[in-house]
């Protein structure tokens, strides 16, 4: 009971930081729009606070907010690989009941498939209605070129599950799917060998996990609210209104669908599957929503999501340690919604015909692509090119629209991240409840 006031104070601080960051960002945006992005005053202000100091031509910039935000995000990214690996190994390796392990795995993948297909159906049907109504028939002029991604077969995600080099998998954050595979293999091998919790591998993973928890608690508690303020201020300050107008329908529709899925669909699913009060869940998970929105990275949000789901929602640690890292990798409901709506928007921009058959193909490609989307900022819009190439929407007008999405999609991806993280937590609560591993006293406290 000593932890709850601390968690509540942190949630309040994060909420205040989010509101203050958005407000400051909007003020700076207004200054930019009023003075002009090329004015001397804005250039000086931008170089002092917001400039990406790694960009070409920014050798003399200071970028205080950029540096502060990046230091915080990198501190979280630092522990992604060891945290995901150790948590899954411990979750699987210490479950002695093979039937329970099989049930939890089937329930997890079944739940993820159900919610992702639901997201695709909702996004696809409503997006197609807007497409047929002409909402996406937009003329885009003067969009500058932007770097995207090379198109590839979406089925490559299957090949990338099994790595060809173990050390390479542990050396980058982008190979989380391969990392999850390795962790599952090691955990299952420990289970098969019958090693107990005191074996060398389990003790090593447990000690590494404890070190990570201490480090993350310090970083999040001491620097989280300040970093959230910096990240949000910079995002909105550097996000001009110029590129938003041509894609207003896409932005509004996507935001509305994401919010509806976050605050209506998930609570309803939780209430039906667990018979628990969904308002309690929303209240406790809100700081995860804020954190995910601020960092725009599911991977960076994972530590806070694990702590909230286990310590405040009462989910058994074995369940959460398996479901949450796996969900961060393959459960991308928000990404699926964004990608299917974006593809329909680009079909309207490019003048392509979209019927039921085309929509089904888009949804299948979006399902596969969302599973292979890295849990990192901006990844969803880049992977979108894979879907466009798969359905053949690669004409000049569509590509101009694609560069527009790359330019404006950051705020949408921030909300997408919140949705993805909350979906993982809902899955954890539902599966824990079905397995009798949910402490309802903690949940309702």
CSV table of C-alpha atoms in Angstrom, one decimal:
chain,number,residue,atom,x,y,z
A,1,UNK,CA,0.0,0.0,0.0
A,2,UNK,CA,3.0,2.3,0.3
A,3,UNK,CA,3.5,2.4,-3.5
A,4,UNK,CA,0.0,3.7,-4.5
A,5,UNK,CA,0.5,7.3,-3.4
A,6,UNK,CA,3.8,7.5,-5.3
A,7,UNK,CA,2.1,6.1,-8.4
A,8,UNK,CA,-0.8,8.6,-8.1
A,9,UNK,CA,1.7,11.5,-7.7
A,10,UNK,CA,3.6,10.3,-10.7
A,11,UNK,CA,0.3,10.1,-12.7
A,12,UNK,CA,-0.6,13.6,-11.7
A,13,UNK,CA,2.8,14.9,-12.6
A,14,UNK,CA,2.7,13.3,-16.0
A,15,UNK,CA,-0.8,14.7,-16.7
A,16,UNK,CA,0.3,18.2,-15.7
A,17,UNK,CA,3.4,17.8,-17.8
A,18,UNK,CA,1.3,16.7,-20.8
A,19,UNK,CA,-1.1,19.6,-20.5
A,20,UNK,CA,1.7,22.1,-20.0
A,21,UNK,CA,3.7,20.6,-22.9
A,22,UNK,CA,0.8,20.7,-25.3
A,23,UNK,CA,-0.1,24.3,-24.2
A,24,UNK,CA,3.5,25.5,-24.6
A,25,UNK,CA,3.8,23.7,-28.0
A,26,UNK,CA,0.7,25.4,-29.3
A,27,UNK,CA,1.9,28.8,-28.1
A,28,UNK,CA,5.2,28.2,-29.9
A,29,UNK,CA,3.3,26.9,-33.0
A,30,UNK,CA,1.3,30.2,-33.0
A,31,UNK,CA,4.5,32.2,-32.8
A,32,UNK,CA,6.0,30.2,-35.7
A,33,UNK,CA,2.8,30.7,-37.8
A,34,UNK,CA,2.6,34.4,-37.0
A,35,UNK,CA,6.3,35.3,-37.6
A,36,UNK,CA,7.0,32.7,-40.3
A,37,UNK,CA,9.3,29.7,-40.1
A,38,UNK,CA,12.1,31.7,-41.8
A,39,UNK,CA,12.0,34.7,-39.6
A,40,UNK,CA,15.1,35.5,-37.5
A,41,UNK,CA,13.2,35.4,-34.2
A,42,UNK,CA,11.8,31.9,-34.9
A,43,UNK,CA,15.1,30.6,-36.2
A,44,UNK,CA,16.9,31.7,-33.1
A,45,UNK,CA,14.2,30.2,-30.8
A,46,UNK,CA,14.1,27.0,-32.8
A,47,UNK,CA,17.9,26.7,-32.7
A,48,UNK,CA,18.0,27.3,-29.0
A,49,UNK,CA,15.1,24.9,-27.9
A,50,UNK,CA,13.8,22.6,-30.6
A,51,UNK,CA,16.4,21.9,-33.4
A,52,UNK,CA,17.5,18.4,-34.0
A,53,UNK,CA,21.2,18.8,-33.4
A,54,UNK,CA,22.0,15.7,-35.5
A,55,UNK,CA,20.5,17.1,-38.6
A,56,UNK,CA,22.6,18.5,-41.5
A,57,UNK,CA,23.2,22.2,-41.1
A,58,UNK,CA,22.5,22.2,-37.3
A,59,UNK,CA,26.1,22.3,-36.2
A,60,UNK,CA,25.6,25.6,-34.3
A,61,UNK,CA,22.2,24.8,-32.8
A,62,UNK,CA,21.8,24.1,-29.1
A,63,UNK,CA,18.4,22.3,-29.1
A,64,UNK,CA,17.8,22.1,-25.4
A,65,UNK,CA,14.4,20.4,-25.6
A,66,UNK,CA,15.6,18.0,-28.2
A,67,UNK,CA,18.6,17.0,-26.1
A,68,UNK,CA,16.5,16.6,-23.0
A,69,UNK,CA,13.9,14.5,-24.7
A,70,UNK,CA,16.4,12.3,-26.5
A,71,UNK,CA,18.4,11.6,-23.4
A,72,UNK,CA,15.3,10.4,-21.6
A,73,UNK,CA,14.1,8.3,-24.6
A,74,UNK,CA,17.5,6.8,-25.0
A,75,UNK,CA,17.7,5.9,-21.4
A,76,UNK,CA,14.5,3.9,-21.8
A,77,UNK,CA,15.6,2.4,-25.1
A,78,UNK,CA,18.9,1.3,-23.4
A,79,UNK,CA,17.1,-1.5,-21.5
A,80,UNK,CA,14.7,-2.7,-24.2
A,81,UNK,CA,16.7,-5.7,-25.3
A,82,UNK,CA,17.6,-7.1,-21.8
A,83,UNK,CA,14.2,-6.3,-20.4
A,84,UNK,CA,12.2,-8.1,-23.2
A,85,UNK,CA,14.6,-11.1,-23.2
A,86,UNK,CA,14.8,-11.6,-19.5
A,87,UNK,CA,11.1,-11.1,-18.8
A,88,UNK,CA,10.0,-13.6,-21.4
A,89,UNK,CA,12.6,-16.2,-20.4
A,90,UNK,CA,11.5,-15.9,-16.7
A,91,UNK,CA,7.8,-16.0,-17.6
A,92,UNK,CA,8.1,-19.2,-19.7
A,93,UNK,CA,11.0,-20.9,-17.9
A,94,UNK,CA,9.5,-20.8,-14.5
A,95,UNK,CA,6.0,-22.1,-15.5
A,96,UNK,CA,6.1,-25.8,-14.5
A,97,UNK,CA,2.6,-26.4,-15.7
A,98,UNK,CA,2.9,-27.2,-19.4
A,99,UNK,CA,-0.8,-27.1,-20.0
A,100,UNK,CA,-1.0,-23.6,-18.5
A,101,UNK,CA,1.8,-22.4,-20.7
A,102,UNK,CA,0.0,-23.7,-23.8
A,103,UNK,CA,-3.3,-22.1,-22.7
A,104,UNK,CA,-1.8,-18.7,-22.0
A,105,UNK,CA,0.0,-18.8,-25.4
A,106,UNK,CA,-3.1,-19.7,-27.3
A,107,UNK,CA,-5.2,-17.1,-25.4
A,108,UNK,CA,-2.6,-14.4,-26.0
A,109,UNK,CA,-2.3,-14.9,-29.7
A,110,UNK,CA,-6.1,-15.4,-30.1
A,111,UNK,CA,-6.8,-12.2,-28.2
A,112,UNK,CA,-4.3,-10.2,-30.2
A,113,UNK,CA,-5.7,-11.6,-33.5
A,114,UNK,CA,-9.3,-10.7,-32.4
A,115,UNK,CA,-8.5,-7.1,-31.4
A,116,UNK,CA,-6.3,-6.4,-34.5
A,117,UNK,CA,-9.0,-7.9,-36.9
A,118,UNK,CA,-11.6,-5.7,-35.1
A,119,UNK,CA,-9.4,-2.7,-35.6
A,120,UNK,CA,-9.0,-3.4,-39.2
A,121,UNK,CA,-12.7,-4.0,-39.8
A,122,UNK,CA,-13.7,-0.8,-38.0
A,123,UNK,CA,-11.0,1.3,-39.7
A,124,UNK,CA,-11.6,-0.3,-43.1
A,125,UNK,CA,-15.4,-0.1,-43.2
A,126,UNK,CA,-15.5,3.5,-41.9
A,127,UNK,CA,-12.5,4.5,-44.1
A,128,UNK,CA,-14.2,3.0,-47.2
A,129,UNK,CA,-17.4,5.0,-46.4
A,130,UNK,CA,-15.4,8.2,-46.2
A,131,UNK,CA,-13.5,7.2,-49.4
A,132,UNK,CA,-16.8,6.6,-51.3
A,133,UNK,CA,-18.2,9.9,-49.9
A,134,UNK,CA,-15.2,11.8,-51.5
A,135,UNK,CA,-13.7,12.9,-48.3
A,136,UNK,CA,-10.2,11.8,-49.5
A,137,UNK,CA,-10.3,13.5,-52.9
A,138,UNK,CA,-7.6,15.9,-52.0
A,139,UNK,CA,-5.4,18.1,-54.2
A,140,UNK,CA,-1.9,18.3,-52.8
A,141,UNK,CA,0.4,20.9,-54.0
A,142,UNK,CA,3.9,21.9,-53.1
A,143,UNK,CA,4.7,18.9,-50.9
A,144,UNK,CA,8.5,18.6,-50.6
A,145,UNK,CA,10.1,15.2,-51.0
A,146,UNK,CA,10.6,13.2,-47.9
A,147,UNK,CA,12.5,10.0,-47.2
A,148,UNK,CA,10.4,6.9,-46.8
A,149,UNK,CA,11.1,3.3,-47.2
A,150,UNK,CA,11.8,0.8,-49.9
A,151,UNK,CA,8.8,-1.4,-50.6
A,152,UNK,CA,9.1,-5.1,-49.8
A,153,UNK,CA,7.0,-8.2,-49.6
A,154,UNK,CA,5.1,-8.0,-46.3
A,155,UNK,CA,5.7,-11.8,-45.8
A,156,UNK,CA,9.3,-10.9,-45.1
A,157,UNK,CA,8.2,-10.4,-41.5
A,158,UNK,CA,7.9,-14.2,-41.3
A,159,UNK,CA,11.5,-14.7,-42.4
A,160,UNK,CA,12.7,-12.1,-39.9
A,161,UNK,CA,11.2,-14.0,-36.9
A,162,UNK,CA,14.2,-16.4,-36.9
A,163,UNK,CA,17.5,-14.5,-36.8
A,164,UNK,CA,20.6,-15.7,-38.6
A,165,UNK,CA,22.9,-14.2,-36.1
A,166,UNK,CA,22.3,-14.2,-32.3
A,167,UNK,CA,24.7,-11.4,-31.5
A,168,UNK,CA,23.2,-9.1,-34.1
A,169,UNK,CA,19.7,-9.6,-32.5
A,170,UNK,CA,21.0,-8.4,-29.2
A,171,UNK,CA,22.9,-5.4,-30.6
A,172,UNK,CA,19.9,-3.5,-32.1
A,173,UNK,CA,16.5,-2.5,-30.8
A,174,UNK,CA,14.8,-3.0,-34.2
A,175,UNK,CA,14.9,-6.8,-34.1
A,176,UNK,CA,12.5,-7.2,-31.3
A,177,UNK,CA,10.5,-9.9,-33.1
A,178,UNK,CA,13.7,-12.0,-33.4
A,179,UNK,CA,14.5,-11.3,-29.8
A,180,UNK,CA,11.1,-12.5,-28.7
A,181,UNK,CA,11.6,-15.7,-30.6
A,182,UNK,CA,15.0,-16.4,-29.0
A,183,UNK,CA,13.5,-15.7,-25.5
A,184,UNK,CA,10.6,-18.1,-26.1
A,185,UNK,CA,13.1,-20.8,-27.3
A,186,UNK,CA,15.3,-20.3,-24.2
A,187,UNK,CA,12.3,-20.3,-21.9
A,188,UNK,CA,10.8,-23.5,-23.5
A,189,UNK,CA,14.2,-25.2,-23.3
A,190,UNK,CA,14.6,-24.4,-19.6
A,191,UNK,CA,11.1,-25.8,-19.1
A,192,UNK,CA,11.9,-29.0,-21.1
A,193,UNK,CA,15.1,-29.5,-19.1
A,194,UNK,CA,13.2,-29.1,-15.9
A,195,UNK,CA,15.6,-26.5,-14.4
A,196,UNK,CA,14.2,-24.8,-11.3
A,197,UNK,CA,14.1,-21.1,-10.5
A,198,UNK,CA,17.6,-21.3,-9.0
A,199,UNK,CA,19.4,-22.5,-12.1
A,200,UNK,CA,22.2,-20.2,-13.4
A,201,UNK,CA,20.2,-18.8,-16.4
A,202,UNK,CA,17.1,-18.0,-14.3
A,203,UNK,CA,19.1,-16.4,-11.6
A,204,UNK,CA,21.0,-14.3,-14.1
A,205,UNK,CA,17.8,-13.2,-15.8
A,206,UNK,CA,16.2,-12.4,-12.5
A,207,UNK,CA,19.2,-10.3,-11.3
A,208,UNK,CA,19.4,-8.4,-14.6
A,209,UNK,CA,15.6,-7.8,-14.4
A,210,UNK,CA,16.0,-6.4,-10.8
A,211,UNK,CA,18.7,-4.0,-11.9
A,212,UNK,CA,16.6,-2.8,-14.8
A,213,UNK,CA,13.7,-2.1,-12.5
A,214,UNK,CA,15.8,0.0,-10.2
A,215,UNK,CA,17.2,1.9,-13.1
A,216,UNK,CA,13.9,2.5,-14.7
A,217,UNK,CA,12.2,3.6,-11.5
A,218,UNK,CA,14.8,6.2,-11.0
A,219,UNK,CA,14.7,7.5,-14.6
A,220,UNK,CA,10.9,7.6,-14.9
A,221,UNK,CA,10.2,9.0,-11.4
A,222,UNK,CA,12.9,11.7,-11.5
A,223,UNK,CA,13.0,12.7,-15.1
A,224,UNK,CA,9.7,11.5,-16.7
A,225,UNK,CA,7.5,14.6,-16.2
A,226,UNK,CA,10.2,17.0,-17.3
A,227,UNK,CA,11.0,14.9,-20.4
A,228,UNK,CA,7.3,14.6,-21.3
A,229,UNK,CA,7.0,18.4,-21.2
A,230,UNK,CA,10.0,18.8,-23.5
A,231,UNK,CA,8.9,16.1,-25.9
A,232,UNK,CA,5.4,17.4,-26.3
A,233,UNK,CA,6.5,21.0,-26.5
A,234,UNK,CA,9.0,20.3,-29.2
A,235,UNK,CA,6.5,18.1,-31.2
A,236,UNK,CA,3.8,20.7,-31.4
A,237,UNK,CA,6.2,23.7,-31.7
A,238,UNK,CA,7.8,22.2,-34.8
A,239,UNK,CA,4.6,20.8,-36.3
A,240,UNK,CA,3.3,23.6,-38.5
A,241,UNK,CA,-0.3,23.9,-39.7
A,242,UNK,CA,0.8,24.2,-43.4
A,243,UNK,CA,0.8,20.4,-44.2
A,244,UNK,CA,-2.3,19.6,-42.1
A,245,UNK,CA,-4.9,21.3,-44.2
A,246,UNK,CA,-4.7,19.1,-47.4
A,247,UNK,CA,-5.0,15.9,-45.2
A,248,UNK,CA,-7.5,17.2,-42.7
A,249,UNK,CA,-10.0,14.4,-43.4
A,250,UNK,CA,-7.4,11.7,-42.9
A,251,UNK,CA,-6.2,13.3,-39.6
A,252,UNK,CA,-9.6,13.8,-38.1
A,253,UNK,CA,-10.9,10.4,-39.1
A,254,UNK,CA,-7.9,8.6,-37.8
A,255,UNK,CA,-7.8,10.5,-34.5
A,256,UNK,CA,-11.6,9.9,-33.9
A,257,UNK,CA,-11.2,6.1,-34.6
A,258,UNK,CA,-8.2,5.8,-32.4
A,259,UNK,CA,-9.9,7.6,-29.5
A,260,UNK,CA,-13.1,5.5,-29.9
A,261,UNK,CA,-11.0,2.3,-29.9
A,262,UNK,CA,-9.1,3.5,-26.9
A,263,UNK,CA,-11.9,4.8,-24.7
A,264,UNK,CA,-14.9,2.7,-25.9
A,265,UNK,CA,-13.8,-0.5,-27.5
A,266,UNK,CA,-11.2,-1.6,-25.0
A,267,UNK,CA,-13.3,-0.8,-21.9
A,268,UNK,CA,-16.2,-2.7,-23.4
A,269,UNK,CA,-14.0,-5.7,-24.2
A,270,UNK,CA,-12.5,-5.6,-20.7
A,271,UNK,CA,-16.0,-5.4,-19.1
A,272,UNK,CA,-17.3,-8.3,-21.2
A,273,UNK,CA,-14.3,-10.6,-20.8
A,274,UNK,CA,-13.5,-10.0,-17.1
A,275,UNK,CA,-16.7,-8.6,-15.5
A,276,UNK,CA,-14.4,-6.0,-13.9
A,277,UNK,CA,-15.1,-2.2,-13.7
A,278,UNK,CA,-13.5,-0.7,-16.8
A,279,UNK,CA,-13.5,2.8,-15.3
A,280,UNK,CA,-11.0,1.6,-12.7
A,281,UNK,CA,-8.8,0.3,-15.5
A,282,UNK,CA,-8.9,3.6,-17.4
A,283,UNK,CA,-8.1,5.6,-14.3
A,284,UNK,CA,-5.0,3.4,-13.5
A,285,UNK,CA,-3.8,3.0,-17.0
A,286,UNK,CA,-4.0,6.8,-17.8
A,287,UNK,CA,-0.4,7.5,-17.0
A,288,UNK,CA,0.6,4.8,-19.5
A,289,UNK,CA,-1.6,6.6,-22.1
A,290,UNK,CA,0.2,9.9,-21.3
A,291,UNK,CA,3.6,8.3,-21.4
A,292,UNK,CA,3.0,6.5,-24.6
A,293,UNK,CA,1.6,9.6,-26.2
A,294,UNK,CA,4.7,11.6,-25.1
A,295,UNK,CA,7.4,9.2,-26.2
A,296,UNK,CA,5.7,7.7,-29.3
A,297,UNK,CA,7.4,4.4,-28.6
A,298,UNK,CA,5.8,1.2,-27.3
A,299,UNK,CA,9.2,-0.1,-26.4
A,300,UNK,CA,10.0,2.9,-24.2
A,301,UNK,CA,6.6,2.7,-22.6
A,302,UNK,CA,6.9,-1.0,-21.8
A,303,UNK,CA,8.6,-0.7,-18.4
A,304,UNK,CA,5.9,1.6,-17.0
A,305,UNK,CA,3.2,-0.6,-18.6
A,306,UNK,CA,4.6,-3.7,-16.8
A,307,UNK,CA,4.8,-1.9,-13.5
A,308,UNK,CA,1.2,-0.5,-13.8
A,309,UNK,CA,-0.3,-3.8,-15.0
A,310,UNK,CA,1.3,-5.9,-12.2
A,311,UNK,CA,1.3,-3.5,-9.2
A,312,UNK,CA,-1.9,-1.5,-9.8
A,313,UNK,CA,-4.1,-3.8,-11.9
A,314,UNK,CA,-3.2,-7.0,-10.0
A,315,UNK,CA,-2.0,-9.1,-13.0
A,316,UNK,CA,0.3,-12.0,-12.1
A,317,UNK,CA,3.9,-11.1,-13.0
A,318,UNK,CA,4.3,-14.3,-15.0
A,319,UNK,CA,1.3,-13.4,-17.2
A,320,UNK,CA,2.3,-9.8,-17.6
A,321,UNK,CA,5.9,-10.7,-18.3
A,322,UNK,CA,4.8,-12.9,-21.2
A,323,UNK,CA,1.9,-10.9,-22.7
A,324,UNK,CA,3.2,-7.4,-22.5
A,325,UNK,CA,6.6,-7.8,-24.3
A,326,UNK,CA,4.9,-10.1,-26.9
A,327,UNK,CA,2.1,-7.6,-27.4
A,328,UNK,CA,4.6,-4.8,-27.8
A,329,UNK,CA,6.0,-6.8,-30.8
A,330,UNK,CA,2.9,-8.2,-32.5
A,331,UNK,CA,-0.2,-6.5,-31.1
A,332,UNK,CA,-0.5,-3.2,-33.1
A,333,UNK,CA,-4.2,-2.3,-33.2
A,334,UNK,CA,-3.5,1.4,-33.4
A,335,UNK,CA,-0.9,0.9,-36.2
A,336,UNK,CA,-3.4,-1.3,-38.1
A,337,UNK,CA,-6.1,1.5,-38.0
A,338,UNK,CA,-3.7,4.2,-39.0
A,339,UNK,CA,-2.3,2.2,-41.9
A,340,UNK,CA,-5.6,1.1,-43.4
A,341,UNK,CA,-7.1,4.6,-43.2
A,342,UNK,CA,-3.9,6.1,-44.6
A,343,UNK,CA,-3.9,3.6,-47.5
A,344,UNK,CA,-7.6,4.6,-48.3
A,345,UNK,CA,-6.6,8.2,-48.1
A,346,UNK,CA,-3.8,7.7,-50.6
A,347,UNK,CA,-6.1,5.8,-52.9
A,348,UNK,CA,-8.4,8.8,-53.0
A,349,UNK,CA,-5.4,11.2,-53.6
A,350,UNK,CA,-4.0,9.0,-56.3
A,351,UNK,CA,-7.4,8.4,-58.0
A,352,UNK,CA,-7.4,4.6,-57.5
A,353,UNK,CA,-10.6,2.6,-57.3
A,354,UNK,CA,-11.2,0.7,-54.1
A,355,UNK,CA,-13.9,-2.0,-53.8
A,356,UNK,CA,-14.5,-4.7,-51.3
A,357,UNK,CA,-11.9,-7.0,-52.8
A,358,UNK,CA,-9.2,-4.2,-52.7
A,359,UNK,CA,-10.2,-3.4,-49.1
A,360,UNK,CA,-9.7,-7.0,-48.0
A,361,UNK,CA,-6.3,-7.0,-49.6
A,362,UNK,CA,-5.4,-3.8,-47.9
A,363,UNK,CA,-6.6,-5.2,-44.5
A,364,UNK,CA,-4.6,-8.4,-45.0
A,365,UNK,CA,-1.4,-6.5,-45.9
A,366,UNK,CA,-2.0,-4.1,-43.0
A,367,UNK,CA,-2.4,-7.0,-40.6
A,368,UNK,CA,0.9,-8.5,-41.7
A,369,UNK,CA,2.7,-5.1,-41.8
A,370,UNK,CA,1.5,-4.1,-38.4
A,371,UNK,CA,3.0,-7.2,-36.8
A,372,UNK,CA,6.3,-6.3,-38.4
A,373,UNK,CA,6.3,-2.7,-37.4
A,374,UNK,CA,9.1,-1.9,-35.0
A,375,UNK,CA,8.0,-0.4,-31.6
A,376,UNK,CA,9.8,2.9,-32.3
A,377,UNK,CA,8.7,6.4,-33.2
A,378,UNK,CA,7.7,7.0,-36.8
A,379,UNK,CA,7.9,3.3,-37.8
A,380,UNK,CA,4.3,2.9,-38.7
A,381,UNK,CA,4.3,5.6,-41.4
A,382,UNK,CA,7.5,4.2,-42.9
A,383,UNK,CA,6.2,0.6,-43.0
A,384,UNK,CA,3.1,2.0,-44.8
A,385,UNK,CA,5.0,2.0,-48.0
A,386,UNK,CA,5.0,-1.8,-47.9
A,387,UNK,CA,1.2,-1.8,-48.1
A,388,UNK,CA,1.2,0.8,-50.8
A,389,UNK,CA,3.5,-1.2,-53.0
A,390,UNK,CA,1.6,-4.4,-52.2
A,391,UNK,CA,-1.7,-3.0,-53.6
A,392,UNK,CA,0.0,-1.0,-56.4
A,393,UNK,CA,-0.8,2.5,-55.1
A,394,UNK,CA,2.6,3.9,-56.2
A,395,UNK,CA,1.6,6.6,-58.7
A,396,UNK,CA,3.0,10.1,-58.5
A,397,UNK,CA,0.0,11.6,-56.8
A,398,UNK,CA,-0.1,8.8,-54.2
A,399,UNK,CA,3.6,9.2,-53.5
A,400,UNK,CA,3.1,12.9,-53.0
A,401,UNK,CA,0.4,12.0,-50.5
A,402,UNK,CA,2.8,9.6,-48.9
A,403,UNK,CA,5.4,12.2,-48.3
A,404,UNK,CA,2.6,14.4,-46.8
A,405,UNK,CA,1.8,11.6,-44.3
A,406,UNK,CA,5.5,11.3,-43.4
A,407,UNK,CA,5.5,15.0,-42.7
A,408,UNK,CA,2.3,15.2,-40.5
A,409,UNK,CA,2.0,11.7,-39.0
A,410,UNK,CA,3.9,12.3,-35.7
A,411,UNK,CA,1.0,13.4,-33.6
A,412,UNK,CA,-1.1,10.5,-34.9
A,413,UNK,CA,1.6,8.0,-34.2
A,414,UNK,CA,1.8,9.4,-30.6
A,415,UNK,CA,-1.9,8.4,-30.1
A,416,UNK,CA,-1.3,5.1,-32.0
A,417,UNK,CA,1.4,4.3,-29.4
A,418,UNK,CA,-1.0,4.9,-26.5
A,419,UNK,CA,-3.6,2.6,-28.1
A,420,UNK,CA,-1.0,-0.1,-28.7
A,421,UNK,CA,0.2,-0.1,-25.1
A,422,UNK,CA,-3.3,0.0,-23.6
A,423,UNK,CA,-4.3,-2.9,-25.8
A,424,UNK,CA,-1.5,-5.0,-24.4
A,425,UNK,CA,-2.5,-4.2,-20.8
A,426,UNK,CA,-6.2,-5.1,-21.5
A,427,UNK,CA,-5.0,-8.4,-22.9
A,428,UNK,CA,-2.9,-9.1,-19.8
A,429,UNK,CA,-5.9,-8.4,-17.5
A,430,UNK,CA,-8.3,-10.5,-19.5
A,431,UNK,CA,-5.9,-13.5,-19.7
A,432,UNK,CA,-4.9,-13.2,-16.1
A,433,UNK,CA,-8.6,-13.2,-15.1
A,434,UNK,CA,-9.3,-16.3,-17.2
A,435,UNK,CA,-6.4,-18.1,-15.6
A,436,UNK,CA,-7.3,-17.1,-12.0
A,437,UNK,CA,-4.2,-15.0,-11.9
A,438,UNK,CA,-5.8,-11.6,-11.3
A,439,UNK,CA,-5.7,-10.1,-7.8
A,440,UNK,CA,-9.1,-8.4,-7.8
A,441,UNK,CA,-8.3,-6.7,-4.5
A,442,UNK,CA,-5.3,-4.9,-6.0
A,443,UNK,CA,-7.4,-4.1,-9.2
A,444,UNK,CA,-10.2,-2.5,-7.2
A,445,UNK,CA,-8.0,-0.7,-4.7
